[in-house]
CSV table of C-alpha atoms in Angstrom, one decimal:
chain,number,residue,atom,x,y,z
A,1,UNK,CA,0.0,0.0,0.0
A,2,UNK,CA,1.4,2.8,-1.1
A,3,UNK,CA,1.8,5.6,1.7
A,4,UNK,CA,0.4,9.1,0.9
A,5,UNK,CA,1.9,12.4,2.0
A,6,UNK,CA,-0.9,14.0,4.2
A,7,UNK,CA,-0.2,17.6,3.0
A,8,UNK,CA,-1.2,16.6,-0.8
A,9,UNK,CA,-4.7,15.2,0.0
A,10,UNK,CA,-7.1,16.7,-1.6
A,11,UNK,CA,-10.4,15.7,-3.3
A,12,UNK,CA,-10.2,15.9,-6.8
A,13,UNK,CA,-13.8,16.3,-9.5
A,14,UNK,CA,-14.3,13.1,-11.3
A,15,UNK,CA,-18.0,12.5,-13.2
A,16,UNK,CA,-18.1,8.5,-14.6
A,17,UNK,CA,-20.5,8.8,-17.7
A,18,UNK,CA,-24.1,8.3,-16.9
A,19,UNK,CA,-26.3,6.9,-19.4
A,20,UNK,CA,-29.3,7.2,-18.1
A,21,UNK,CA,-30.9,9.5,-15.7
A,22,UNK,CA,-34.6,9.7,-14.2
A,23,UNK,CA,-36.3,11.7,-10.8
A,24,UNK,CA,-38.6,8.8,-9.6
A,25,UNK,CA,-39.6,11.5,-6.9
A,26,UNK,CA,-39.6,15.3,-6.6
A,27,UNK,CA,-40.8,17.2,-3.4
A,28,UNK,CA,-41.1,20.5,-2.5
A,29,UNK,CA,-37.0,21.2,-1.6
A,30,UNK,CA,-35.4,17.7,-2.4
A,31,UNK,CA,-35.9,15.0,-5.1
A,32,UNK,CA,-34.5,11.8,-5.6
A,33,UNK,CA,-32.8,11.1,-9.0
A,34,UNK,CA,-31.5,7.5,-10.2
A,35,UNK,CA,-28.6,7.1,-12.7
A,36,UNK,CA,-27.6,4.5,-14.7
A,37,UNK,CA,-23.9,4.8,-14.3
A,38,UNK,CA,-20.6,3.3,-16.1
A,39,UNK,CA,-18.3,1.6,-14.0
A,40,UNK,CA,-14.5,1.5,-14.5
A,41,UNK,CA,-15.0,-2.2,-15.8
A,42,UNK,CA,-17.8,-1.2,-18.6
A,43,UNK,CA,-20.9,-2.5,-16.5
A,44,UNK,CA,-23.4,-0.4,-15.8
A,45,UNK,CA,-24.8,0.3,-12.0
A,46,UNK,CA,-27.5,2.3,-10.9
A,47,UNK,CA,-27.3,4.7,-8.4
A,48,UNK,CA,-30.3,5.9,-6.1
A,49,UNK,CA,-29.4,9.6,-4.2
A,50,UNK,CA,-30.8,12.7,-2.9
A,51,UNK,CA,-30.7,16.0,-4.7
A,52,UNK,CA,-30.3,18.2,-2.6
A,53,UNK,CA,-29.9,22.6,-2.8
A,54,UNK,CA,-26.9,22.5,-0.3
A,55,UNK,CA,-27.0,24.2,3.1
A,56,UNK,CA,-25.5,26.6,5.5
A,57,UNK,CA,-25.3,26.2,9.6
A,58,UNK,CA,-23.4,28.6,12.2
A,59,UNK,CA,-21.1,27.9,15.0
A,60,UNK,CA,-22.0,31.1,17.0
A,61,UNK,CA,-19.2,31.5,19.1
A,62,UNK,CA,-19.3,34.3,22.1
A,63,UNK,CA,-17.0,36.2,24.2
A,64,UNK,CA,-17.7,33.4,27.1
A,65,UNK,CA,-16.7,30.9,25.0
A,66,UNK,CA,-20.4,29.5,24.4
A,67,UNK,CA,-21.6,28.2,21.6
A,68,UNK,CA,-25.6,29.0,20.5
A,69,UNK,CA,-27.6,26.1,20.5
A,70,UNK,CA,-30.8,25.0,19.3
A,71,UNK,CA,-33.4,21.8,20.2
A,72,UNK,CA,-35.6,20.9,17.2
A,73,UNK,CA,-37.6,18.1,16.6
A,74,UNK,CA,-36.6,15.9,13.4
A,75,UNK,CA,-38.7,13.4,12.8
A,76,UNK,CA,-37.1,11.1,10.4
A,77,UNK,CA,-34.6,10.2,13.2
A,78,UNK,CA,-37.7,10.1,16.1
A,79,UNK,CA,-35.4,12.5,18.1
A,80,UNK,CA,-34.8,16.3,19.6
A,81,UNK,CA,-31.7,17.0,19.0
A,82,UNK,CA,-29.5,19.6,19.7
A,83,UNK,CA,-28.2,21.7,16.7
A,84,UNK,CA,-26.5,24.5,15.8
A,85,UNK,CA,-28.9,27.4,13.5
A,86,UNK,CA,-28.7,25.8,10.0
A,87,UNK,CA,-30.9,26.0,6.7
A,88,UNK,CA,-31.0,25.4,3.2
A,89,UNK,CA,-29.8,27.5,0.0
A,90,UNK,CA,-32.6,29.5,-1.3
A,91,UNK,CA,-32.2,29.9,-4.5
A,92,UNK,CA,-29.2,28.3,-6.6
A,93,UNK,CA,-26.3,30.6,-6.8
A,94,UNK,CA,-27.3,32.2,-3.0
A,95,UNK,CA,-24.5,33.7,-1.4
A,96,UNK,CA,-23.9,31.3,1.4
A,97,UNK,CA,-22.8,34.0,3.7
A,98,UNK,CA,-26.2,35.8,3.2
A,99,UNK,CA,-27.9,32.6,3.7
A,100,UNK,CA,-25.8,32.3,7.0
A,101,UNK,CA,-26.6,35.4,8.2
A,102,UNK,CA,-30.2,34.8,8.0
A,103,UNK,CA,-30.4,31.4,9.6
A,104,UNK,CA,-28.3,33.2,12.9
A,105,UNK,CA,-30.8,35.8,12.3
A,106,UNK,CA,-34.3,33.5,12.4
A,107,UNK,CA,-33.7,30.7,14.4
A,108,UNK,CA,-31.9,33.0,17.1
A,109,UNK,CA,-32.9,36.3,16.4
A,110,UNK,CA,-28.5,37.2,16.6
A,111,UNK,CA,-26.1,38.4,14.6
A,112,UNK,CA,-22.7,38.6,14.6
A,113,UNK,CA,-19.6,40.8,13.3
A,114,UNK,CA,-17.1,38.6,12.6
A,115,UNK,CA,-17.2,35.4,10.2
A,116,UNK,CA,-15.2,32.8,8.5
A,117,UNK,CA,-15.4,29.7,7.0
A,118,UNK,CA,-15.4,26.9,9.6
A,119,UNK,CA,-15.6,24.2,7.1
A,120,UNK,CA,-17.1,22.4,4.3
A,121,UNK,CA,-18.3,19.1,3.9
A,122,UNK,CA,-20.8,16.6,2.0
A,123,UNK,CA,-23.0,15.3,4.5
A,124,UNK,CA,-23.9,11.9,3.1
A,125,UNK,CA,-21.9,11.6,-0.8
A,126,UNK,CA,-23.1,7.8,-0.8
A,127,UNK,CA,-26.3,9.0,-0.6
A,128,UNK,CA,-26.8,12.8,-1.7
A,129,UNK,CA,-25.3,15.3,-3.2
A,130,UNK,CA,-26.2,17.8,-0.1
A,131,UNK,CA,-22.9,20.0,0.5
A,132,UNK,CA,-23.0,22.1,3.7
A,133,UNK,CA,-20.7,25.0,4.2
A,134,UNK,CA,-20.1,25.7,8.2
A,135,UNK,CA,-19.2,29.1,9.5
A,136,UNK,CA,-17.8,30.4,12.3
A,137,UNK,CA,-19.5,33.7,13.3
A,138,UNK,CA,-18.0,35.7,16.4
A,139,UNK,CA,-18.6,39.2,18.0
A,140,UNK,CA,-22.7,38.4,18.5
A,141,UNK,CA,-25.2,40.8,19.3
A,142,UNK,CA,-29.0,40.3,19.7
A,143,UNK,CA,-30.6,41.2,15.8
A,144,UNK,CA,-32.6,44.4,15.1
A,145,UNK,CA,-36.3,44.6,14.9
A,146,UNK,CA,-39.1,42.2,15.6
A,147,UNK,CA,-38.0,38.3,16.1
A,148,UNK,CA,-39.0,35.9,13.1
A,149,UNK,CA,-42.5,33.8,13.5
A,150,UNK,CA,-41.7,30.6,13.4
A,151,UNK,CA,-43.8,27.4,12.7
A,152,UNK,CA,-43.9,24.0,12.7
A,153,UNK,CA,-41.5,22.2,13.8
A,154,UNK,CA,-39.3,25.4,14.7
A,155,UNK,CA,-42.6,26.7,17.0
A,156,UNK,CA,-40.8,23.9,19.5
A,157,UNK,CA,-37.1,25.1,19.5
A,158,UNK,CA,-35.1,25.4,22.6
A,159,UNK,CA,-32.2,28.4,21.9
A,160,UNK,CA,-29.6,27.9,24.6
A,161,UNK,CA,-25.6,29.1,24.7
A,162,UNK,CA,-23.3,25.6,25.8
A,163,UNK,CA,-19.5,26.0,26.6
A,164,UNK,CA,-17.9,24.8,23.5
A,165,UNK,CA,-15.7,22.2,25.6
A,166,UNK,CA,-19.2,21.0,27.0
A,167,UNK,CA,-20.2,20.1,23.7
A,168,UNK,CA,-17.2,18.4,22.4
A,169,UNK,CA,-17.7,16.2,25.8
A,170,UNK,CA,-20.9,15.2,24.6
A,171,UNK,CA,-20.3,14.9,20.8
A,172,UNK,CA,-17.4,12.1,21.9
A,173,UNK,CA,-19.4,10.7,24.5
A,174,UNK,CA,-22.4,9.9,21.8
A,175,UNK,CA,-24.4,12.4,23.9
A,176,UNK,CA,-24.8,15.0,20.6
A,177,UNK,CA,-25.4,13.6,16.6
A,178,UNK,CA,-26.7,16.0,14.8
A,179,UNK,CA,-23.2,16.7,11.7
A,180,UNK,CA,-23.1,20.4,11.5
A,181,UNK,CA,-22.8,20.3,15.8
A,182,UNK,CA,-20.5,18.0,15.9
A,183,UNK,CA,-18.5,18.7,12.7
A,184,UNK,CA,-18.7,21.9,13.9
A,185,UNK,CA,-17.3,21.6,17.5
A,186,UNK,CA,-14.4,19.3,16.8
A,187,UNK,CA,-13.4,21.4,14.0
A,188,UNK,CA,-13.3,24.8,15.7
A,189,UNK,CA,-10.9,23.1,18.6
A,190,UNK,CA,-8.9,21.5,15.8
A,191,UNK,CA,-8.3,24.9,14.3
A,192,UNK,CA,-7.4,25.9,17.2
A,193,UNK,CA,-4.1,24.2,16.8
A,194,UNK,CA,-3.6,25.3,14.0
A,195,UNK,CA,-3.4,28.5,13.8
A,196,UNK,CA,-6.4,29.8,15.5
A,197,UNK,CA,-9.8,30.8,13.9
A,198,UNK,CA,-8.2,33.8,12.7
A,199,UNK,CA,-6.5,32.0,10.2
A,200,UNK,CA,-9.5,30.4,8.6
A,201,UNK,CA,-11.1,30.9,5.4
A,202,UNK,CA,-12.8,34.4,4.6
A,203,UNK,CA,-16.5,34.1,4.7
A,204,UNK,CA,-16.4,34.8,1.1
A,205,UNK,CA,-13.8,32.3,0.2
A,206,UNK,CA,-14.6,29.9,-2.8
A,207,UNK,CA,-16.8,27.2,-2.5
A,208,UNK,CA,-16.6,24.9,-5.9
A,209,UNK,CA,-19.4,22.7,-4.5
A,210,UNK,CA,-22.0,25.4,-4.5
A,211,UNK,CA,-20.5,28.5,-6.8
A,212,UNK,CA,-21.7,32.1,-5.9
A,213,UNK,CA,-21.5,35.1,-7.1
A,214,UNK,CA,-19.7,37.1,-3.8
């Protein structure tokens, strides 16, 4: 097996050729497309996923070292879990920052000064194409004007603000699941080996997954 420097790791675009391609099921934000796709020994496979608009979610960070929380209900998994403010893409092409912003701004009625990009990641590639971007956002305040009216399942949210350290405890304890929390979490004290968040991504760096106009 042949050993692989670490620094040159990087995930490269590849597309096998699809021959056939169908959407057995559309919904109102998500569909579910089946291709008939080529596989490096010439037989054909098909492959079931998600399409998906991509996401945003925020690791509100403040001066106490607390990160904002939220409980929501999720039904497919039959649990409440805690989560950090997160939502979908809009419109195709959305300026994730923007989209960021108005997640923090909804589910918490916050907003924040100071952001960068935490990380990226595809939440499920076996399965969907969904690509969330995480940011960290620092320097919060409470958000101008009258709080957002929320409904369904977000008429049940908890908001809360958890010592970061607390919630890494419970991501590796199996306490916490939900991906952008604990992605989230482990990632902000990883960078902070590494540099500190300071030297993360600008909020507006590129995001090849999801282009954007900045």
């Amino acid at each position: 097996m042949a050993e692989k420097d670490a620094g040159a790791l990087r995930d490269t675009p590849r597309q096998w050729r699809v021959t056939a391609s169908e959407t057995p099921f559309e919904g109102g934000k998500t569909s579910v497309r089946t291709d008939r796709v080529v596989m490096p020994d010439g037989s054909v496979a098909a492959r079931d996923y998600q399409v998906h608009p991509g996401s945003v979610a925020v690791l509100a960070l403040d001066e106490q070292d607390r990160v904002l929380v939220i409980s929501q209900y999720r039904h497919p998994v039959r649990h409440k879990l805690w989560e950090i403010p997160a939502g979908l893409l809009d419109v195709p092409g959305e300026n994730p920052l923007g989209a960021a912003r108005r997640e923090l701004y909804e589910e918490a009625h916050v907003k924040a000064e100071d952001w960068r990009v935490l990380v990226d990641v595809y939440t499920s590639p076996g399965g969907s194409d969904e690509a969330v971007r995480i940011f960290l956002a620092r320097d919060l305040s409470d958000a101008d004007g009258e709080r957002f009216e929320v409904c369904d399942e977000e008429a049940d949210m908890e908001v809360a603000r958890v010592p970061l350290a607390q919630l890494v405890r419970g991501a590796l304890a199996g306490d916490l699941h939900n991906n952008c929390l604990v992605t989230g979490v482990l990632a902000l004290t990883a960078a902070r080996t590494e540099g500190g968040p300071d030297a993360l991504r600008p909020a507006e760096a590129p995001w090849p997954a999801r282009p954007f106009r900045a």
